[in-house]
Coordinates of C-alpha atoms in Angstrom, one line a residue:
Chain A
M1 CA -200.7 85.4 124.1
T2 CA -197.6 83.8 122.5
T3 CA -197.4 80.1 122.4
A4 CA -194.2 78.8 124.2
P5 CA -192.0 77.1 121.6
I6 CA -191.1 73.5 122.0
Q7 CA -187.4 73.2 122.8
L8 CA -186.0 71.1 119.9
D9 CA -182.9 69.8 121.7
T10 CA -184.7 68.5 124.8
Y11 CA -188.3 67.9 124.0
K12 CA -189.8 64.6 125.0
L13 CA -192.2 62.6 122.7
G14 CA -195.0 60.4 124.0
F15 CA -197.3 58.1 122.2
I16 CA -200.9 57.5 123.5
G17 CA -201.7 54.2 121.9
A18 CA -198.8 51.7 121.6
G19 CA -199.9 49.9 118.4
K20 CA -198.3 49.2 115.1
M21 CA -198.6 52.8 113.9
A22 CA -196.9 54.2 117.0
E23 CA -194.2 51.6 116.7
S24 CA -193.6 52.4 113.1
I25 CA -193.3 56.1 113.8
A26 CA -191.1 55.6 116.8
R27 CA -188.8 53.2 115.0
G28 CA -188.5 55.6 112.1
V29 CA -187.7 58.5 114.4
V30 CA -185.0 56.5 116.2
Q31 CA -183.5 54.9 113.1
S32 CA -183.1 58.2 111.3
G33 CA -181.5 59.7 114.4
V34 CA -184.1 62.4 114.8
L35 CA -184.6 61.6 118.5
H36 CA -182.7 59.4 120.9
P37 CA -185.0 56.6 122.2
S38 CA -184.6 57.9 125.7
R39 CA -186.7 60.9 124.7
I40 CA -189.6 58.7 123.7
S41 CA -192.2 57.0 125.9
T42 CA -195.5 55.2 125.6
A43 CA -197.8 53.1 127.8
H44 CA -199.1 49.6 127.6
S45 CA -200.0 46.8 130.0
N46 CA -199.5 43.9 127.5
P47 CA -195.9 42.6 127.9
L48 CA -195.6 41.9 124.2
R49 CA -196.2 45.5 123.2
R50 CA -194.0 46.7 126.1
S51 CA -191.1 44.7 124.9
A52 CA -191.7 45.7 121.3
F53 CA -190.9 49.3 122.3
E54 CA -188.3 48.5 125.1
S55 CA -186.3 46.5 122.5
F56 CA -185.2 49.7 120.8
G57 CA -184.8 51.8 123.9
V58 CA -188.3 53.5 124.3
K59 CA -189.6 54.0 127.9
V60 CA -192.8 52.2 128.6
F61 CA -195.1 53.4 131.4
S62 CA -198.2 51.6 132.7
Q63 CA -200.6 54.5 132.3
N64 CA -201.3 57.1 129.6
Q65 CA -201.4 59.8 132.3
Q66 CA -197.7 59.2 133.0
V67 CA -196.9 59.5 129.3
V68 CA -198.6 62.9 129.0
E69 CA -196.9 64.2 132.1
D70 CA -193.5 63.1 130.8
S71 CA -194.0 64.6 127.3
D72 CA -193.9 67.9 125.5
V73 CA -195.2 66.5 122.2
V74 CA -198.0 64.0 122.5
I75 CA -199.1 61.8 119.6
F76 CA -202.5 60.2 119.8
S77 CA -202.2 56.9 117.9
V78 CA -205.2 55.1 119.1
K79 CA -207.9 53.7 116.8
P80 CA -210.3 56.4 115.5
Q81 CA -213.2 54.9 117.3
V82 CA -211.7 55.5 120.8
V83 CA -209.7 58.7 120.3
K84 CA -212.6 60.9 121.6
D85 CA -212.8 59.1 124.9
V86 CA -209.0 58.9 125.3
V87 CA -208.6 62.6 124.7
L88 CA -211.4 63.6 127.0
Q89 CA -210.0 61.4 129.8
L90 CA -206.6 63.1 129.5
Q91 CA -207.9 66.6 129.0
P92 CA -207.0 67.9 132.5
L93 CA -203.3 67.2 131.7
L94 CA -203.2 68.7 128.2
S95 CA -201.8 72.1 128.9
K96 CA -201.2 74.6 126.0
K97 CA -197.4 74.1 126.6
K98 CA -197.8 70.7 125.0
L99 CA -198.0 70.1 121.2
L100 CA -200.7 67.6 120.5
V101 CA -200.8 65.4 117.4
S102 CA -203.4 63.0 116.0
V103 CA -203.0 60.3 113.4
A104 CA -206.5 59.1 113.7
A105 CA -208.1 58.6 110.2
G106 CA -211.2 60.7 109.7
V107 CA -211.2 62.6 113.0
K108 CA -211.4 66.3 112.5
L109 CA -209.2 69.1 114.1
K110 CA -212.4 70.9 115.2
D111 CA -213.4 67.9 117.3
L112 CA -209.9 67.1 118.6
Q113 CA -209.5 70.7 119.8
T114 CA -212.9 70.7 121.5
W115 CA -212.1 67.4 123.4
A116 CA -208.6 68.5 124.4
G117 CA -209.6 72.0 125.3
S118 CA -206.5 73.1 123.4
E119 CA -206.1 74.4 119.8
R120 CA -202.4 73.5 119.7
F121 CA -203.1 70.4 117.7
V122 CA -201.7 69.1 114.4
R123 CA -203.6 66.5 112.4
V124 CA -201.6 64.1 110.4
M125 CA -203.5 62.2 107.8
P126 CA -202.0 59.0 106.4
N127 CA -203.4 57.9 103.1
T128 CA -206.4 56.0 104.4
P129 CA -209.9 56.3 103.0
A130 CA -212.6 58.1 105.0
A131 CA -214.7 55.0 105.6
V132 CA -214.0 54.0 109.2
G133 CA -214.5 50.3 108.4
E134 CA -211.5 50.4 106.2
A135 CA -209.3 52.2 108.7
A136 CA -208.2 49.3 110.8
T137 CA -207.3 47.1 107.8
V138 CA -205.6 49.8 106.0
L139 CA -203.7 51.1 109.0
F140 CA -202.3 47.6 109.6
F141 CA -201.4 47.3 106.0
L142 CA -199.9 50.7 105.9
C143 CA -197.9 49.9 108.9
T144 CA -196.4 46.9 107.1
L145 CA -195.5 49.5 104.5
F146 CA -193.8 51.6 107.1
F147 CA -191.5 48.7 108.1
H148 CA -190.5 48.0 104.6
C149 CA -189.9 51.4 103.2
A150 CA -190.2 55.0 104.2
C151 CA -192.3 55.9 101.1
F152 CA -195.5 56.7 102.8
C153 CA -197.8 59.6 102.0
L154 CA -198.7 61.9 104.8
V155 CA -200.5 65.2 104.9
M156 CA -200.7 67.4 108.0
S157 CA -203.0 70.1 108.9
L158 CA -202.3 72.7 111.6
G159 CA -204.9 73.5 114.3
G160 CA -205.8 76.9 115.5
A161 CA -202.9 77.5 117.9
A162 CA -200.2 75.3 116.3
T163 CA -197.3 77.5 115.2
E164 CA -195.1 77.3 112.1
A165 CA -192.3 75.9 114.3
D166 CA -194.7 73.2 115.6
G167 CA -195.4 72.3 112.0
E168 CA -191.7 72.0 111.2
L169 CA -191.1 69.8 114.3
I170 CA -193.9 67.4 113.1
S171 CA -192.5 67.5 109.6
K172 CA -189.2 66.4 110.9
L173 CA -190.7 63.6 113.0
F174 CA -192.9 62.2 110.3
G175 CA -190.4 62.8 107.6
S176 CA -188.5 59.8 109.0
V177 CA -191.3 57.5 107.9
G178 CA -192.3 58.9 104.6
K179 CA -193.0 62.1 102.8
I180 CA -195.2 64.7 104.4
W181 CA -197.0 67.7 103.0
K182 CA -198.9 70.5 104.7
A183 CA -202.5 71.2 103.6
D184 CA -205.7 72.7 104.6
E185 CA -208.0 70.2 106.3
K186 CA -210.8 71.0 103.7
L187 CA -208.7 69.2 101.0
F188 CA -209.0 65.9 102.9
D189 CA -211.6 64.4 100.5
A190 CA -209.6 65.2 97.5
I191 CA -206.5 63.8 99.2
T192 CA -208.4 60.6 100.0
G193 CA -209.5 60.2 96.4
L194 CA -205.9 60.5 95.2
S195 CA -203.5 59.1 97.8
G196 CA -206.0 57.3 100.0
S197 CA -207.6 55.2 97.2
G198 CA -204.7 55.6 94.7
P199 CA -202.8 52.4 95.7
A200 CA -205.7 50.3 94.4
Y201 CA -205.5 51.9 91.0
V202 CA -201.8 51.0 90.9
Y203 CA -202.4 47.4 91.9
I204 CA -204.8 47.1 89.0
A205 CA -202.3 48.8 86.7
I206 CA -199.5 46.4 87.7
E207 CA -201.8 43.3 87.2
A208 CA -202.8 44.7 83.7
L209 CA -199.1 45.3 82.7
A210 CA -198.3 41.8 83.8
D211 CA -201.2 40.5 81.7
G212 CA -199.9 42.5 78.8
G213 CA -196.5 40.9 79.2
V214 CA -198.1 37.4 79.3
A215 CA -200.1 38.3 76.1
A216 CA -196.8 39.2 74.5
G217 CA -195.3 35.8 75.4
L218 CA -193.8 36.2 78.9
P219 CA -194.2 33.6 81.6
R220 CA -196.4 34.9 84.4
E221 CA -193.8 35.1 87.2
L222 CA -191.4 37.1 85.0
A223 CA -194.2 39.3 83.8
L224 CA -195.4 40.2 87.3
G225 CA -191.9 40.7 88.6
L226 CA -191.0 43.1 85.7
A227 CA -194.3 44.9 85.9
S228 CA -194.0 45.7 89.6
Q229 CA -190.3 46.6 89.4
T230 CA -191.0 48.8 86.3
V231 CA -193.7 50.8 88.1
L232 CA -191.5 51.1 91.2
G233 CA -188.6 52.4 89.1
A234 CA -190.7 54.8 87.1
A235 CA -192.2 56.3 90.3
S236 CA -188.7 56.5 91.8
M237 CA -187.6 58.5 88.8
V238 CA -190.4 61.0 89.2
C239 CA -189.8 61.3 93.0
Q240 CA -186.1 61.6 92.8
S241 CA -185.3 63.3 89.5
G242 CA -187.2 66.5 90.2
K243 CA -188.4 66.5 86.6
H244 CA -191.9 66.8 85.3
P245 CA -193.4 63.4 84.4
G246 CA -194.2 64.7 80.9
Q247 CA -190.5 65.6 80.5
L248 CA -189.4 62.1 81.7
K249 CA -191.9 60.6 79.2
D250 CA -190.5 62.7 76.3
E251 CA -186.9 61.6 77.2
V252 CA -187.7 57.9 76.7
A253 CA -190.0 58.1 73.7
S254 CA -187.7 58.0 70.8
P255 CA -188.9 58.6 67.2
G256 CA -190.9 55.7 65.8
G257 CA -189.8 53.5 68.7
T258 CA -191.4 50.9 70.8
T259 CA -192.3 53.3 73.6
I260 CA -194.2 55.8 71.5
A261 CA -196.1 52.8 70.0
G262 CA -197.2 51.8 73.5
I263 CA -198.0 55.4 74.4
H264 CA -200.2 55.8 71.4
E265 CA -202.4 52.9 72.5
L266 CA -202.9 54.6 75.9
E267 CA -203.6 58.1 74.5
K268 CA -206.0 57.2 71.8
D269 CA -208.4 55.4 74.2
G270 CA -208.3 58.1 76.9
F271 CA -206.1 56.3 79.5
R272 CA -205.4 59.6 81.3
G273 CA -209.1 60.4 81.6
L274 CA -209.9 57.1 83.2
L275 CA -207.5 57.9 86.0
M276 CA -208.8 61.4 86.5
N277 CA -212.3 59.9 86.6
A278 CA -211.2 57.5 89.4
V279 CA -209.7 60.2 91.6
V280 CA -212.7 62.5 91.1
A281 CA -215.2 59.8 91.8
A282 CA -213.4 58.6 95.0
A283 CA -213.1 62.2 96.2
K284 CA -216.9 62.7 95.6
R285 CA -217.7 59.5 97.6
S286 CA -215.5 60.8 100.4
R287 CA -217.4 64.1 100.5
E288 CA -220.6 62.1 100.7
F289 CA -219.3 60.3 103.8
S290 CA -218.4 63.6 105.4
N291 CA -221.9 65.0 105.0
Chain B
M1 CA -162.4 23.2 76.6
T2 CA -163.2 24.6 80.0
T3 CA -163.8 28.3 80.2
A4 CA -161.4 29.9 82.7
P5 CA -163.5 31.4 85.5
I6 CA -163.3 35.1 86.3
Q7 CA -161.6 35.7 89.6
L8 CA -164.3 37.4 91.8
D9 CA -161.9 39.1 94.2
T10 CA -159.6 40.6 91.7
Y11 CA -161.4 41.0 88.3
K12 CA -161.4 44.4 86.6
L13 CA -164.5 45.8 84.9
G14 CA -164.4 48.1 81.9
F15 CA -167.0 50.1 80.1
I16 CA -166.8 50.7 76.4
G17 CA -169.1 53.7 76.0
A18 CA -169.0 56.2 78.8
G19 CA -172.6 57.6 78.6
K20 CA -175.4 57.9 81.1
M21 CA -176.2 54.2 81.3
A22 CA -172.6 53.3 82.0
E23 CA -172.4 56.0 84.6
S24 CA -175.6 54.8 86.4
I25 CA -174.3 51.2 86.5
A26 CA -170.8 52.2 87.6
R27 CA -172.2 54.4 90.4
G28 CA -174.6 51.7 91.5
I29 CA -171.7 49.2 91.7
V30 CA -169.5 51.5 93.7
Q31 CA -172.2 52.7 96.0
S32 CA -173.4 49.2 96.9
G33 CA -169.8 48.2 97.6
V34 CA -169.8 45.4 95.0
L35 CA -166.5 46.7 93.5
H36 CA -164.0 49.3 94.6
P37 CA -163.9 52.1 92.0
S38 CA -160.2 51.3 91.4
R39 CA -161.3 48.1 89.7
I40 CA -163.4 50.0 87.1
S41 CA -162.3 51.8 84.0
T42 CA -163.7 53.5 80.9
A43 CA -162.5 55.8 78.1
H44 CA -163.6 59.1 76.8
S45 CA -162.0 62.2 75.3
N46 CA -164.7 64.7 76.5
P47 CA -163.5 66.3 79.8
V48 CA -167.0 66.5 81.1
R49 CA -167.6 62.8 80.8
R50 CA -164.1 62.1 82.1
S51 CA -164.7 64.0 85.3
A52 CA -168.2 62.5 85.8
F53 CA -166.4 59.1 86.2
E54 CA -163.2 60.3 87.9
S55 CA -165.4 62.1 90.5
F56 CA -166.2 58.7 92.1
G57 CA -162.8 57.1 91.6
V58 CA -163.2 55.3 88.2
K59 CA -160.1 55.3 86.0
V60 CA -160.6 57.0 82.6
F61 CA -158.3 56.0 79.7
S62 CA -158.2 57.8 76.4
Q63 CA -158.7 54.8 74.2
N64 CA -161.2 51.8 74.2
Q65 CA -158.3 49.5 73.5
Q66 CA -156.7 50.4 76.8
V67 CA -160.0 49.6 78.6
V68 CA -160.2 46.2 77.1
E69 CA -156.6 45.3 77.8
D70 CA -157.1 46.4 81.5
S71 CA -160.4 44.5 82.0
D72 CA -161.5 40.9 82.6
V73 CA -165.2 41.9 82.2
V74 CA -166.1 44.3 79.4
I75 CA -169.5 46.0 79.2
F76 CA -170.4 47.4 75.8
S77 CA -172.6 50.4 76.6
V78 CA -172.4 52.3 73.3
K79 CA -175.5 53.2 71.3
P80 CA -177.1 50.3 69.4
Q81 CA -176.3 51.9 66.0
V82 CA -172.5 51.8 66.6
V83 CA -172.1 48.7 68.7
K84 CA -171.2 46.6 65.6
D85 CA -168.4 48.8 64.5
V86 CA -167.0 49.2 68.0
V87 CA -167.0 45.4 68.7
L88 CA -165.4 44.6 65.3
Q89 CA -162.7 47.2 65.9
L90 CA -161.8 45.7 69.3
Q91 CA -162.2 42.0 68.1
P92 CA -158.4 41.2 68.1
L93 CA -158.2 42.0 71.9
L94 CA -161.4 40.1 72.9
S95 CA -159.9 36.8 74.1
K96 CA -162.1 34.0 75.5
K97 CA -160.6 34.7 78.9
K98 CA -162.7 37.9 79.0
L99 CA -166.4 38.0 79.8
L100 CA -168.3 40.3 77.4
V101 CA -171.5 42.0 78.1
S102 CA -173.8 44.1 75.9
V103 CA -176.6 46.5 77.1
A104 CA -177.4 47.6 73.5
A105 CA -181.2 47.5 73.0
G106 CA -182.3 45.2 70.1
V107 CA -178.9 43.8 69.3
K108 CA -178.8 40.0 69.3
L109 CA -176.4 37.6 70.9
K110 CA -175.9 35.8 67.6
D111 CA -174.6 39.0 66.0
L112 CA -172.5 40.1 69.0
Q113 CA -170.8 36.8 69.2
T114 CA -170.0 36.8 65.5
W115 CA -168.5 40.3 65.6
A116 CA -166.5 39.5 68.7
G117 CA -165.3 36.1 67.6
S118 CA -166.3 34.9 71.0
E119 CA -169.4 33.2 72.5
R120 CA -168.6 34.3 76.1
F121 CA -171.2 37.0 75.8
I122 CA -174.1 38.0 78.0
R123 CA -176.9 40.2 76.7
V124 CA -178.4 42.5 79.3
M125 CA -181.6 44.7 79.1
P126 CA -181.8 47.2 81.9
N127 CA -184.3 50.1 81.8
T128 CA -183.8 53.8 82.5
P129 CA -184.6 53.8 86.3
A130 CA -181.1 52.3 86.6
A131 CA -180.3 56.0 87.1
V132 CA -182.1 55.9 90.5
G133 CA -181.0 52.4 91.4
E134 CA -184.4 50.8 90.6
A135 CA -183.9 49.1 87.2
A136 CA -185.9 46.1 86.0
T137 CA -183.2 44.2 84.2
V138 CA -183.2 40.9 82.2
M139 CA -180.2 39.0 81.0
S140 CA -179.6 36.2 78.5
L141 CA -176.5 34.0 78.4
G142 CA -174.6 33.5 75.2
G143 CA -173.1 30.2 74.0
A144 CA -170.0 30.1 76.1
A145 CA -171.1 32.2 79.1
T146 CA -171.0 30.0 82.3
E147 CA -173.5 29.9 85.2
A148 CA -170.7 31.6 87.3
D149 CA -170.5 34.3 84.6
G150 CA -174.3 34.8 84.9
E151 CA -174.0 35.2 88.7
L152 CA -171.2 37.7 88.4
I153 CA -173.4 39.8 86.1
S154 CA -176.4 39.3 88.3
K155 CA -174.4 40.8 91.2
L156 CA -173.2 43.8 89.2
F157 CA -176.7 44.7 87.8
G158 CA -178.3 43.8 91.1
S159 CA -176.6 47.0 92.4
V160 CA -178.9 49.2 90.3
G161 CA -182.2 47.3 90.8
K162 CA -183.6 43.9 90.2
I163 CA -182.4 41.4 87.6
W164 CA -184.0 38.3 86.0
K165 CA -182.6 35.7 83.6
A166 CA -184.6 34.8 80.5
D167 CA -184.4 33.3 77.0
E168 CA -183.4 35.8 74.4
K169 CA -186.5 35.1 72.3
L170 CA -188.5 36.9 75.1
F171 CA -186.6 40.1 74.7
D172 CA -189.2 41.8 72.4
A173 CA -191.9 41.2 75.0
I174 CA -189.6 42.4 77.7
T175 CA -188.9 45.6 75.8
G176 CA -192.7 46.2 75.5
L177 CA -193.1 45.8 79.3
S178 CA -190.1 46.9 81.2
G179 CA -188.3 48.8 78.4
S180 CA -191.2 51.0 77.5
G181 CA -193.2 50.6 80.7
P182 CA -191.8 53.6 82.6
A183 CA -193.4 56.0 80.0
Y184 CA -196.8 54.5 80.7
I185 CA -196.3 55.2 84.4
Y186 CA -195.1 58.8 83.8
I187 CA -198.4 59.3 82.0
A188 CA -200.3 57.7 84.8
I189 CA -198.7 59.8 87.5
E190 CA -199.5 63.0 85.5
A191 CA -203.1 61.9 85.1
L192 CA -203.5 61.1 88.8
A193 CA -202.1 64.5 89.6
D194 CA -204.6 66.1 87.1
G195 CA -207.4 64.1 88.8
G196 CA -206.2 65.6 92.1
V197 CA -206.3 69.1 90.7
A198 CA -209.8 68.4 89.3
A199 CA -210.8 67.4 92.8
G200 CA -209.5 70.7 94.2
L201 CA -205.8 70.1 95.1
P202 CA -203.1 72.6 94.3
R203 CA -200.8 71.2 91.6
E204 CA -197.6 70.8 93.7
L205 CA -199.4 68.8 96.3
A206 CA -201.3 66.7 93.7
L207 CA -198.1 65.8 91.8
G208 CA -196.2 65.0 95.0
L209 CA -199.0 62.8 96.3
A210 CA -199.4 61.1 93.0
S211 CA -195.8 60.1 92.6
Q212 CA -195.4 59.1 96.2
T213 CA -198.6 57.0 96.1
V214 CA -197.5 55.1 93.0
L215 CA -194.1 54.5 94.6
G216 CA -195.6 53.2 97.8
A217 CA -198.1 50.9 96.0
A218 CA -195.4 49.4 93.8
S219 CA -193.3 48.8 96.8
M220 CA -196.1 47.0 98.5
V221 CA -196.4 44.6 95.5
C222 CA -192.6 44.1 95.3
Q223 CA -192.1 43.5 99.0
S224 CA -195.3 41.9 100.3
G225 CA -195.2 38.9 98.1
K226 CA -198.9 39.2 97.7
H227 CA -200.8 39.1 94.4
P228 CA -201.8 42.7 93.3
G229 CA -205.4 41.5 93.1
Q230 CA -205.3 40.5 96.7
L231 CA -203.8 43.8 97.7
K232 CA -206.5 45.6 95.8
D233 CA -209.2 43.5 97.6
E234 CA -207.7 44.4 101.0
V235 CA -208.1 48.1 100.5
A236 CA -211.5 48.2 98.7
S237 CA -214.0 48.2 101.5
P238 CA -217.8 47.9 100.9
G239 CA -219.3 51.0 99.3
G240 CA -216.1 53.0 100.0
T241 CA -214.1 55.6 98.2
T242 CA -211.7 53.1 96.7
I243 CA -214.2 50.9 95.1
A244 CA -215.9 54.0 93.6
G245 CA -212.6 54.9 92.0
I246 CA -212.0 51.3 90.8
H247 CA -215.4 51.2 89.2
E248 CA -214.5 54.1 87.0
L249 CA -211.4 52.3 85.8
E250 CA -213.0 48.9 85.2
K251 CA -216.1 50.1 83.4
D252 CA -214.0 51.9 80.7
G253 CA -211.4 49.1 80.2
F254 CA -208.4 50.6 82.0
R255 CA -206.7 47.2 82.2
G256 CA -207.2 46.6 78.5
L257 CA -205.5 49.8 77.5
L258 CA -202.3 48.9 79.5
M259 CA -202.3 45.4 77.9
N260 CA -202.7 47.1 74.5
A261 CA -199.7 49.3 75.2
V262 CA -197.4 46.4 76.1
V263 CA -198.5 44.3 73.2
A264 CA -198.1 47.1 70.7
A265 CA -194.6 48.0 72.0
A266 CA -193.6 44.4 71.8
K267 CA -194.9 44.1 68.3
R268 CA -192.9 47.2 67.3
S269 CA -189.8 45.7 68.8
R270 CA -190.2 42.6 66.8
E271 CA -190.5 44.7 63.6
F272 CA -187.2 46.3 64.4
S273 CA -185.6 42.8 64.8
K274 CA -186.5 41.9 61.2

């Protein structure tokens, strides 16, 4: 049985869960011109949340059922703790003509598909750690990130009946809020160890670079400003230049210069290995949670 | 004697040295709308470099002398080894009405001012991510450069990233941090990707996630206004995956290695200055 493709020019998008995550994605989609706001809807009773969405042209219903009936693509953006109940409740309306998406941290495709009675599901994993307790804090903090810059890490995994075209549609939607990759769901623990927990390693690195600057004589404020901007610039170079980081390093380390002197300090004491250890340990802890 | 202010609406900008750094800065200035390209000029004989600049509207002369005569603000963007000879050669044309700028690493204001016969100099230290508009730049004002001159330069270099003002005596430390710092991060990104591969990820995904993660985290520090230690606390939940990773870094002195790198690079920079 062939899955009916979603019509790209006319499909309607609905958000079940009108929180900060949904707002970030909706704003990104509208701002980038991917969809006109009239093609987007959500539901909420709270007037503050209603006006947050209505302010940029999104339709706000009173009930989730109305959102599902109106939409071809449905994004479940409720908290992980409630997604099961919400999906079960809407299950009668979730026909195979609809493409279903979940951004709930830690909730597996297998379960989503069972609750929905449909395998046309795509799971999008933002970089949040597996521990549920962290999800709310991190989601909020990540949403602040959405508002400031579209430099978010997202990985998506296709369910049993989601087509390649479905994947491309989701890529385009989420591409407006950050970078998105496709991966097998079984890589989730490794992804958590790297991009889920990674930001913390970078915060530590920035603080240490600033401390190094202060040790070398800089006032704290200047040291911290330079440290964070330097890390931002270097990462931008890797993301935008298309060059291997090793090549970029070679290009800036001139013979007998200051840069290679700094690099030598890092290499001789196994700096690279410490970062590998961190990613591997975090991935291992994530696997322990899954079991 | 009052220094004649540079007219903001009409001043012309010239680059002596039409290399990659000049190109990055010129592109940033034009893209951000700070100056119309018709107000910018440089000089080069090589047709490839000429067309690089002409392609976005910058005027290209054949001689440096023409650039200086045409400009009110002159940026010396030649390699440090040749800046002395270049400035000495142009000295007769460098009136005090012109604002002079140098981006040459390790070359002091005292020397630049002597060679130019003018103290209206500003020394600027950008770093290589100027190429993608995310430079960390620091400037130091010379003897006769005014506050208004400083603001003009701030605006120009603000178009390729962030800029701070600091005393010239801090420039060695700045070199060790923002000058050499990008290399430490390239290594960190490669190591994070290797960690991802060790944990089972395919290389392309690991490298993409590693670079994007570092970019996002640095953006959070820059934009949230929060201390990095606080941001770290906010994401490290009890017994979670993040604190497990952090523990690996802390127990083997990760922070100390980065401090060592900055201090060693600053020390090498000081040795060059002698």
